[in-house]
Short mmCIF file of C-alpha atoms and ligand atoms in Angstrom, two decimals:
data_model
loop_
_atom_site.label_atom_id
_atom_site.label_comp_id
_atom_site.label_asym_id
_atom_site.label_seq_id
_atom_site.Cartn_x
_atom_site.Cartn_y
_atom_site.Cartn_z
CA MET A 258 118.29 -35.59 -20.11
CA ALA A 259 117.00 -38.17 -22.72
CA LEU A 260 115.80 -37.42 -26.32
CA PRO A 261 113.96 -39.07 -28.91
CA GLU A 262 115.80 -40.80 -31.68
CA GLN A 263 114.43 -39.21 -34.40
CA VAL A 264 115.09 -35.87 -35.67
CA LEU A 265 112.86 -33.67 -37.51
CA THR A 266 114.93 -30.84 -39.35
CA ASN A 267 113.71 -27.34 -40.67
CA ASP A 268 113.79 -28.63 -43.75
CA ASP A 269 111.87 -32.08 -43.35
CA MET A 270 109.12 -29.21 -41.65
CA ALA A 271 108.70 -27.28 -44.78
CA ALA A 272 107.83 -31.03 -46.53
CA ILE A 273 104.16 -30.82 -43.76
CA VAL A 274 103.37 -27.26 -43.76
CA ASP A 275 104.04 -23.99 -45.53
CA THR A 276 107.01 -22.99 -44.17
CA ASN A 277 110.86 -22.78 -44.37
CA ASP A 278 114.41 -22.99 -42.91
CA GLU A 279 114.83 -19.10 -43.07
CA TRP A 280 111.70 -17.95 -41.68
CA ILE A 281 112.00 -20.53 -38.55
CA HIS A 282 115.14 -20.06 -37.98
CA SER A 283 114.92 -16.10 -37.87
CA ARG A 284 111.84 -15.81 -36.29
CA THR A 285 112.75 -18.23 -33.41
CA GLY A 286 116.50 -19.72 -33.73
CA ILE A 287 115.23 -23.18 -34.19
CA ARG A 288 116.50 -25.59 -36.71
CA GLN A 289 116.44 -29.04 -35.87
CA ARG A 290 113.95 -31.34 -33.02
CA TYR A 291 113.53 -34.32 -31.85
CA ILE A 292 110.42 -36.38 -32.11
CA ALA A 293 108.99 -39.04 -30.24
CA ASN A 294 108.32 -42.32 -32.58
CA ASP A 295 106.04 -44.86 -31.33
CA LYS A 296 107.20 -46.49 -28.66
CA GLU A 297 108.95 -43.41 -27.09
CA THR A 298 106.63 -42.13 -24.62
CA THR A 299 106.62 -39.13 -21.96
CA ALA A 300 106.65 -42.06 -19.38
CA SER A 301 109.94 -43.73 -21.05
CA LEU A 302 111.73 -40.71 -21.93
CA GLY A 303 111.38 -39.57 -17.91
CA LEU A 304 112.50 -42.75 -17.07
CA MET A 305 115.18 -42.78 -18.79
CA ALA A 306 116.16 -39.06 -17.82
CA ALA A 307 115.93 -40.62 -14.17
CA LYS A 308 117.89 -43.56 -14.44
CA LYS A 309 120.59 -41.18 -15.63
CA ALA A 310 120.13 -38.47 -12.68
CA LEU A 311 120.04 -41.47 -10.23
CA ALA A 312 123.38 -42.60 -11.37
CA GLN A 313 124.86 -38.85 -11.45
CA ALA A 314 123.92 -38.47 -7.90
CA ASN A 315 124.92 -42.17 -6.83
CA THR A 316 121.79 -42.36 -5.46
CA LEU A 317 119.59 -45.77 -5.15
CA PRO A 318 115.98 -45.60 -6.15
CA ASN A 319 114.90 -47.15 -2.80
CA GLU A 320 116.25 -43.79 -1.47
CA VAL A 321 113.84 -41.64 -3.06
CA GLN A 322 110.71 -40.88 -1.09
CA LEU A 323 109.04 -38.12 -3.77
CA ILE A 324 108.80 -38.41 -7.68
CA ILE A 325 107.53 -35.05 -9.18
CA VAL A 326 107.16 -35.12 -12.85
CA ALA A 327 106.65 -32.06 -14.33
CA THR A 328 104.41 -32.43 -17.84
CA SER A 329 101.81 -31.30 -20.30
CA THR A 330 101.57 -34.58 -22.43
CA PRO A 331 100.86 -37.19 -19.42
CA GLU A 332 100.53 -40.99 -19.99
CA ASN A 333 96.85 -40.61 -18.93
CA ILE A 334 94.78 -38.01 -17.28
CA PHE A 335 94.93 -40.36 -14.46
CA PRO A 336 96.83 -41.83 -13.00
CA SER A 337 99.97 -39.91 -13.23
CA THR A 338 103.22 -40.84 -15.06
CA ALA A 339 104.68 -39.95 -11.82
CA SER A 340 103.24 -43.43 -10.76
CA LEU A 341 104.39 -44.93 -13.28
CA ILE A 342 107.98 -44.11 -13.53
CA GLN A 343 107.61 -44.81 -9.98
CA GLY A 344 107.11 -48.26 -10.21
CA TRP A 345 109.44 -48.88 -13.15
CA LEU A 346 112.18 -47.96 -10.78
CA GLY A 347 111.35 -49.80 -7.98
CA ALA A 348 111.38 -46.38 -6.09
CA ASN A 349 108.96 -48.61 -2.93
CA ARG A 350 109.41 -45.68 -0.30
CA ALA A 351 108.00 -42.83 -2.88
CA GLY A 352 105.52 -40.88 -3.26
CA ALA A 353 104.42 -39.63 -6.83
CA PHE A 354 102.00 -37.41 -8.79
CA ASP A 355 102.22 -35.16 -11.74
CA LEU A 356 102.15 -31.23 -11.82
CA SER A 357 100.73 -28.88 -14.56
CA ALA A 358 101.98 -25.42 -14.99
CA ALA A 359 102.90 -26.03 -18.68
CA CYS A 360 106.49 -24.56 -19.28
CA SER A 361 106.89 -23.38 -15.69
CA GLY A 362 106.04 -26.66 -14.43
CA PHE A 363 109.40 -28.37 -13.58
CA VAL A 364 110.56 -25.06 -11.90
CA TYR A 365 107.41 -25.41 -10.06
CA GLY A 366 107.96 -28.81 -9.21
CA ILE A 367 111.83 -28.07 -7.91
CA ASP A 368 110.22 -26.26 -5.43
CA MET A 369 107.79 -28.30 -4.23
CA ALA A 370 110.70 -31.22 -3.85
CA THR A 371 112.82 -28.48 -2.08
CA GLN A 372 110.21 -27.43 0.27
CA ALA A 373 109.42 -30.70 1.17
CA ILE A 374 113.19 -31.70 2.15
CA ARG A 375 113.28 -28.79 3.81
CA SER A 376 110.18 -29.21 6.36
CA GLY A 377 112.15 -32.68 7.04
CA SER A 378 109.26 -34.59 5.44
CA ILE A 379 111.48 -36.26 3.02
CA ASN A 380 115.23 -36.31 2.31
CA THR A 381 115.53 -37.44 -1.42
CA ALA A 382 113.07 -36.55 -4.36
CA ILE A 383 113.24 -36.30 -8.13
CA VAL A 384 111.94 -33.57 -10.31
CA ILE A 385 111.50 -35.28 -14.08
CA GLY A 386 110.47 -32.72 -16.72
CA SER A 387 109.00 -34.34 -19.35
CA GLU A 388 107.51 -34.32 -23.08
CA THR A 389 105.94 -35.29 -26.12
CA MET A 390 105.00 -32.00 -27.35
CA SER A 391 104.35 -33.79 -30.89
CA ARG A 392 101.06 -35.76 -30.08
CA ILE A 393 99.67 -32.40 -29.33
CA LEU A 394 100.51 -30.52 -32.33
CA ASP A 395 97.95 -29.97 -34.65
CA TRP A 396 100.42 -30.76 -37.69
CA GLN A 397 98.16 -28.12 -40.14
CA ASP A 398 99.19 -25.03 -38.30
CA ARG A 399 102.90 -23.81 -38.89
CA SER A 400 102.56 -21.45 -36.34
CA THR A 401 103.20 -23.55 -33.68
CA CYS A 402 103.65 -27.07 -34.71
CA ILE A 403 107.22 -25.83 -35.82
CA LEU A 404 108.19 -24.34 -32.35
CA PHE A 405 108.08 -27.63 -30.21
CA GLY A 406 109.92 -30.89 -29.84
CA ASP A 407 110.33 -33.57 -27.15
CA GLY A 408 112.68 -34.91 -24.77
CA ALA A 409 113.38 -35.01 -20.70
CA GLY A 410 115.29 -33.96 -18.41
CA ALA A 411 115.36 -34.86 -14.44
CA VAL A 412 117.51 -33.80 -11.14
CA VAL A 413 117.71 -35.55 -8.36
CA LEU A 414 117.66 -33.41 -4.50
CA GLN A 415 118.91 -34.16 -1.48
CA GLY A 416 118.95 -32.81 2.17
CA SER A 417 121.77 -30.58 3.04
CA SER A 418 122.75 -29.09 6.41
CA GLU A 419 125.40 -26.92 4.19
CA TYR A 420 124.13 -23.65 2.84
CA GLY A 421 123.60 -23.92 -0.63
CA GLY A 422 120.83 -25.45 -3.33
CA VAL A 423 117.83 -23.71 -3.35
CA LEU A 424 118.33 -20.09 -2.54
CA SER A 425 114.56 -18.15 -3.53
CA SER A 426 112.20 -19.02 -5.95
CA VAL A 427 109.24 -16.58 -7.39
CA LEU A 428 105.87 -18.78 -8.62
CA ARG A 429 103.44 -16.62 -10.17
CA SER A 430 100.07 -16.97 -12.60
CA ASP A 431 97.83 -15.00 -14.65
CA GLY A 432 94.77 -16.67 -15.44
CA SER A 433 93.09 -14.06 -17.26
CA GLY A 434 95.80 -15.27 -19.90
CA TYR A 435 94.21 -18.65 -19.80
CA ASP A 436 93.19 -18.36 -23.31
CA LEU A 437 96.46 -17.71 -25.01
CA LEU A 438 97.44 -21.06 -25.22
CA GLY A 439 96.79 -24.58 -23.76
CA VAL A 440 95.38 -27.90 -24.92
CA PRO A 441 91.88 -28.53 -24.60
CA SER A 442 90.84 -31.86 -22.29
CA VAL A 443 87.95 -33.52 -21.39
CA GLY A 444 86.91 -31.14 -18.65
CA SER A 445 86.58 -28.92 -21.35
CA VAL A 446 83.62 -26.39 -21.99
CA ASP A 447 85.45 -25.57 -25.41
CA ILE A 448 85.15 -29.47 -26.11
CA ALA A 449 81.93 -29.92 -24.53
CA TYR A 450 80.18 -26.83 -25.62
CA ASN A 451 82.00 -24.50 -27.98
CA ASN A 452 83.98 -26.17 -30.38
CA ASP A 453 86.68 -23.50 -30.53
CA HIS A 454 89.27 -25.24 -30.30
CA LYS A 455 90.51 -29.16 -30.94
CA PRO A 456 90.74 -31.64 -28.66
CA TYR A 457 93.46 -32.40 -27.26
CA LYS A 458 95.46 -30.33 -29.89
CA MET A 459 97.48 -27.27 -28.72
CA HIS A 460 96.29 -23.67 -29.71
CA MET A 461 98.08 -20.37 -29.05
CA ASN A 462 98.35 -16.89 -29.49
CA GLY A 463 101.82 -16.69 -30.20
CA ARG A 464 102.31 -12.63 -30.45
CA GLU A 465 100.63 -12.03 -26.68
CA VAL A 466 102.60 -15.17 -25.51
CA PHE A 467 105.90 -12.93 -26.93
CA ARG A 468 105.09 -10.43 -25.19
CA PHE A 469 103.97 -11.71 -22.01
CA ALA A 470 107.22 -13.79 -21.77
CA THR A 471 109.48 -10.59 -22.56
CA ARG A 472 107.53 -9.20 -19.77
CA ILE A 473 107.53 -11.33 -16.85
CA MET A 474 111.20 -12.47 -17.39
CA GLY A 475 113.71 -9.50 -16.53
CA GLU A 476 111.11 -8.57 -13.75
CA SER A 477 110.64 -12.11 -11.73
CA ILE A 478 114.86 -12.86 -12.32
CA GLU A 479 114.98 -9.51 -10.24
CA GLN A 480 112.41 -10.72 -8.12
CA ALA A 481 114.56 -13.91 -7.45
CA LEU A 482 117.61 -12.46 -6.90
CA ASP A 483 116.57 -9.90 -4.06
CA LYS A 484 114.52 -12.57 -2.53
CA ALA A 485 118.40 -14.28 -2.36
CA GLU A 486 119.79 -11.07 -1.47
CA LEU A 487 122.25 -11.35 -4.82
CA THR A 488 122.41 -9.25 -7.77
CA ILE A 489 122.61 -10.18 -11.08
CA GLU A 490 126.25 -9.65 -11.32
CA ASP A 491 126.68 -12.78 -8.72
CA VAL A 492 125.10 -14.95 -11.65
CA THR A 493 126.73 -16.99 -13.87
CA VAL A 494 124.51 -18.52 -15.89
CA VAL A 495 120.83 -18.47 -16.55
CA VAL A 496 119.09 -21.21 -17.55
CA PRO A 497 115.74 -20.46 -18.93
CA HIS A 498 113.07 -22.30 -20.74
CA GLN A 499 113.34 -22.66 -24.43
CA ALA A 500 111.10 -20.94 -26.10
CA ASN A 501 112.69 -18.08 -28.75
CA ASN A 502 116.11 -16.95 -28.97
CA ARG A 503 114.42 -13.26 -29.71
CA ILE A 504 112.77 -13.71 -26.06
CA LEU A 505 116.08 -14.60 -24.40
CA GLU A 506 117.50 -11.77 -26.27
CA SER A 507 114.87 -9.42 -25.20
CA ALA A 508 115.88 -10.76 -21.95
CA ALA A 509 119.03 -10.31 -21.39
CA ARG A 510 118.89 -6.38 -22.91
CA ASN A 511 116.14 -5.47 -20.17
CA LEU A 512 118.60 -7.33 -17.26
CA LYS A 513 121.45 -5.62 -19.11
CA LEU A 514 123.16 -9.01 -19.09
CA ASP A 515 125.90 -10.50 -21.45
CA GLU A 516 123.81 -12.85 -23.68
CA SER A 517 126.32 -15.32 -23.39
CA LYS A 518 124.79 -15.50 -19.71
CA PHE A 519 121.42 -17.50 -21.41
CA ILE A 520 122.14 -20.69 -22.40
CA SER A 521 120.11 -21.53 -25.48
CA THR A 522 119.78 -25.41 -26.90
CA VAL A 523 116.90 -23.81 -28.83
CA GLU A 524 118.51 -24.42 -32.22
CA GLN A 525 119.41 -28.37 -31.36
CA PHE A 526 115.80 -29.46 -29.68
CA GLY A 527 112.91 -26.28 -30.13
CA ASN A 528 111.01 -25.80 -27.36
CA THR A 529 109.62 -29.17 -25.31
CA SER A 530 107.65 -27.13 -22.46
CA ALA A 531 108.31 -28.87 -18.81
CA ALA A 532 111.42 -30.42 -20.21
CA SER A 533 113.40 -27.40 -21.76
CA ILE A 534 114.87 -25.87 -18.23
CA PRO A 535 116.48 -29.68 -17.27
CA MET A 536 117.74 -29.84 -20.64
CA ALA A 537 119.73 -26.71 -21.01
CA LEU A 538 120.91 -27.43 -17.55
CA CYS A 539 122.36 -30.59 -18.18
CA VAL A 540 123.59 -28.98 -21.41
CA ALA A 541 125.34 -26.17 -19.41
CA LEU A 542 126.69 -28.74 -16.96
CA GLU A 543 128.28 -30.73 -20.33
CA GLN A 544 129.68 -28.04 -21.34
CA GLY A 545 131.16 -26.66 -17.93
CA ARG A 546 129.69 -23.78 -18.01
CA ILE A 547 128.34 -24.20 -13.90
CA LYS A 548 130.57 -25.07 -11.35
CA ASP A 549 130.41 -25.80 -7.80
CA ASP A 550 129.12 -22.69 -5.58
CA ASP A 551 128.12 -20.80 -8.53
CA ASN A 552 124.73 -18.77 -8.54
CA ILE A 553 122.51 -19.86 -11.45
CA VAL A 554 118.72 -18.73 -12.57
CA PHE A 555 115.73 -20.97 -13.37
CA ILE A 556 113.21 -19.20 -15.50
CA GLY A 557 110.42 -21.03 -16.93
CA PHE A 558 107.16 -19.35 -18.35
CA GLY A 559 103.80 -20.38 -20.46
CA GLY A 560 100.35 -21.65 -20.16
CA GLY A 561 98.45 -20.69 -17.36
CA LEU A 562 99.70 -17.80 -17.73
CA THR A 563 102.10 -19.20 -15.48
CA TRP A 564 105.97 -17.89 -14.65
CA ALA A 565 108.80 -19.14 -12.34
CA ALA A 566 111.93 -17.71 -11.41
CA MET A 567 114.79 -19.56 -8.94
CA VAL A 568 118.24 -18.89 -7.66
CA ILE A 569 120.48 -21.89 -6.60
CA GLN A 570 123.60 -22.22 -5.65
CA TRP A 571 124.86 -24.94 -7.12
CA GLY A 572 126.84 -28.30 -5.65
CA ALA A 573 125.82 -27.72 -1.96
CA LYS A 574 127.75 -30.49 -0.56
CA LEU A 575 125.76 -33.18 1.07
CA ASP A 576 125.41 -34.94 4.60
CA GLN A 577 126.02 -38.37 3.22
CA GLU A 578 127.15 -40.77 5.60
CA SER A 579 129.81 -42.90 4.14
CA ARG A 580 128.67 -44.80 1.74
CA SER A 581 129.89 -48.02 -0.02
CA GLY A 582 131.90 -47.17 -3.67
CA PRO A 583 129.72 -45.94 -6.94
CA ILE A 584 130.50 -49.58 -8.55
CA PHE A 585 128.30 -51.59 -5.53
CA ILE A 586 125.91 -48.94 -5.84
CA ARG A 587 125.77 -49.22 -9.58
CA PHE A 588 125.39 -53.01 -8.98
CA ARG A 589 122.55 -52.03 -6.78
CA ARG A 590 120.58 -50.13 -9.09
CA ARG A 591 120.90 -52.73 -11.87
CA ILE A 592 119.24 -55.17 -9.82
CA ALA A 593 116.72 -52.90 -8.26
CA TYR A 594 115.32 -51.78 -11.62
CA LEU A 595 115.73 -55.87 -12.80
CA LEU A 596 113.32 -56.29 -8.72
CA ALA A 597 111.32 -53.81 -10.04
CA ARG A 598 110.36 -55.24 -13.23
CA TRP A 599 109.47 -58.59 -11.92
CA HIS A 600 107.67 -57.30 -8.79
CA ALA A 601 105.22 -55.26 -10.86
CA ARG A 602 104.73 -58.17 -13.51
CA LEU A 603 104.42 -60.98 -10.47
CA LYS A 604 102.08 -58.23 -8.77
CA ARG A 605 99.66 -58.25 -11.08
CA ILE A 606 99.50 -62.11 -12.11
CA LEU A 607 98.87 -62.49 -8.47
CA ARG A 608 96.22 -59.62 -8.84
CA ARG A 609 94.18 -61.44 -12.17
CA SER A 610 95.04 -65.03 -10.54
CA SER A 611 93.23 -64.13 -7.36
CA ASN A 612 90.27 -62.75 -9.54
CA TRP A 613 90.35 -65.91 -11.27
CA LEU A 614 90.20 -67.82 -7.96
CA ALA A 615 87.33 -65.62 -6.90
CA VAL A 616 84.95 -66.39 -10.24
CA LEU A 617 85.82 -69.95 -10.02
CA GLY A 618 84.36 -70.10 -5.98
CA PHE A 619 87.42 -70.22 -4.01
CA ARG A 620 87.53 -67.74 -1.37
CA VAL A 621 91.17 -65.33 -1.39
CA GLY A 622 92.25 -63.71 1.81
CA ASN A 623 92.00 -64.30 5.48
CA ASP A 624 88.06 -65.64 6.57
CA LYS A 625 88.59 -64.56 9.61
CA GLU A 626 89.32 -60.89 9.18
CA ILE A 627 86.32 -60.66 6.49
CA ARG A 628 84.34 -62.31 9.13
CA LEU A 629 85.65 -59.36 11.76
CA LYS A 630 84.78 -56.93 9.51
CA THR A 631 81.19 -57.84 8.61
CA ASP A 632 80.51 -58.24 12.75
CA ARG A 633 81.78 -54.48 13.20
CA HIS A 634 79.41 -53.77 10.32
CA ASP A 635 76.58 -55.19 11.72
CA ARG A 636 76.76 -53.86 15.32
O1 UT7 B 292 106.67 -22.38 -23.99
C1 UT7 B 292 105.88 -21.18 -23.98
C2 UT7 B 292 105.07 -21.15 -25.60
N1 UT7 B 292 105.33 -20.46 -26.81
C3 UT7 B 292 105.96 -19.15 -26.78
O2 UT7 B 292 107.22 -18.92 -25.80
C4 UT7 B 292 106.02 -18.20 -28.37
C5 UT7 B 292 106.37 -17.10 -28.25
N2 UT7 B 292 105.91 -16.37 -29.24
C6 UT7 B 292 106.51 -16.73 -30.85
O3 UT7 B 292 107.63 -17.25 -30.14
C7 UT7 B 292 106.26 -16.06 -31.86
O4 UT7 B 292 105.51 -15.21 -31.44
C8 UT7 B 292 106.47 -16.72 -33.04
C9 UT7 B 292 107.60 -17.46 -33.53
C10 UT7 B 292 105.40 -18.03 -32.84
C11 UT7 B 292 105.62 -16.16 -34.28
O5 UT7 B 292 106.73 -15.39 -34.58
P1 UT7 B 292 106.47 -14.09 -34.39
O6 UT7 B 292 107.04 -13.10 -35.49
O7 UT7 B 292 105.30 -13.25 -33.96
O8 UT7 B 292 105.48 -14.06 -36.49
P2 UT7 B 292 104.27 -13.72 -36.35
O9 UT7 B 292 102.90 -14.31 -35.86
O10 UT7 B 292 103.32 -11.95 -36.48
O11 UT7 B 292 103.12 -14.02 -37.98
C12 UT7 B 292 104.36 -12.61 -39.09
C13 UT7 B 292 103.80 -14.09 -40.35
C14 UT7 B 292 102.44 -14.35 -40.44
O12 UT7 B 292 102.21 -13.57 -41.79
P3 UT7 B 292 101.93 -12.32 -42.58
O13 UT7 B 292 99.95 -12.03 -41.94
O14 UT7 B 292 102.22 -10.91 -42.15
O15 UT7 B 292 101.51 -12.27 -44.04
C15 UT7 B 292 102.09 -15.31 -40.38
O16 UT7 B 292 101.04 -16.06 -40.81
O17 UT7 B 292 104.58 -15.05 -40.22
C16 UT7 B 292 103.74 -15.64 -40.95
N3 UT7 B 292 104.05 -17.42 -39.97
C17 UT7 B 292 104.62 -18.08 -41.21
N4 UT7 B 292 105.01 -17.99 -42.12
C18 UT7 B 292 106.48 -19.29 -42.29
C19 UT7 B 292 103.49 -17.87 -39.33
N5 UT7 B 292 103.89 -19.08 -38.92
C20 UT7 B 292 104.84 -19.29 -40.09
C21 UT7 B 292 105.74 -20.37 -40.39
N6 UT7 B 292 106.52 -20.18 -42.18
N7 UT7 B 292 105.76 -21.80 -39.33
#
């Protein structure tokens, strides 16, 4: 995972809006969140997380065939943040796209990448959840701005002939709740005609979202477990979307599961939307709470409304042929990142210089080929 440098505590927040540490902590569990500075962006945080995940998986960028970035705060409406990261990584054999499913996006992304691997279409993918929520917050609305933070998390997925990995998933949406939370953008009637919401600023009906989250969490986890032919007793930990500790407590009660089995990072990071599950996963791994062959559950929920539950058997064995040692792979990864930077610059320079040459009257490209194309067109 990757975090911005700057921390904003609840006391800092009280200097911005009419709130206090006691209210925020008792209602949500949050004590602080990380906030991106001018140089930290959704792509730069996502890139940092992706590089760490590649190092952890001992994988080279040119082995990656698909990059999915789950985000509600992309760098642009298009091109995708995923394409930017693909170029920076030098993942020259990869397709790349952004996925919009709000806080459920990371689990949706894992499902998409898993299906692509299972179909045989690809063997290696990176799924990233990355957000700079601070840029879309309405910093005058104390009921939303206190909840969110920035950050990124990433995983590398690889095909294996061994049983394990993603065992089941349940992806759902209820569009009747589309107005409960969101960020209007250029295509929205809310901006063009209604002026109901501020453009590019988040609005949310917290109470309704709270009710929805507590209702679907237990239910969808049970559906995913049924599909995987497991029961809640088989689960080592649940890695939920980190919205509010009270939501996690309620889900634990519904499932009759010890609360300590729910990984919570709400206190340190707040709600980082699509990044919250991979960040919580990372913390759980660092704390040694997930071991090989453990069954773990992801549960995401958020805008759409969307929700997604997934059961995973951790640490499936990979079918890796004998590979060169990790030091050699690390060295090759460094070179790949360096080359990627220069490769992109060189391509841009060549593109620009060919435009200048064209303006100056030089014909660029293969004359014969151009003539042939024109002939075909004439016929
Ligand atoms: O990623 C998924 C998206 N988001 C969520 O999952 C959020 C789900 N919802 C929630 O977590 C909770 O609904 C909130 C934390 C957003 C709000 O908690 P609540 O217990 O539902 O509070 P409330 O909205 O019912 O507000 C209670 C009172 C209100 O005052 P009055 O009308 O009772 O006098 C609010 O004005 O608390 C007031 N309030 C605050 N007071 C101090 C609202 N925000 C604040 C604040 N500081 N930041």
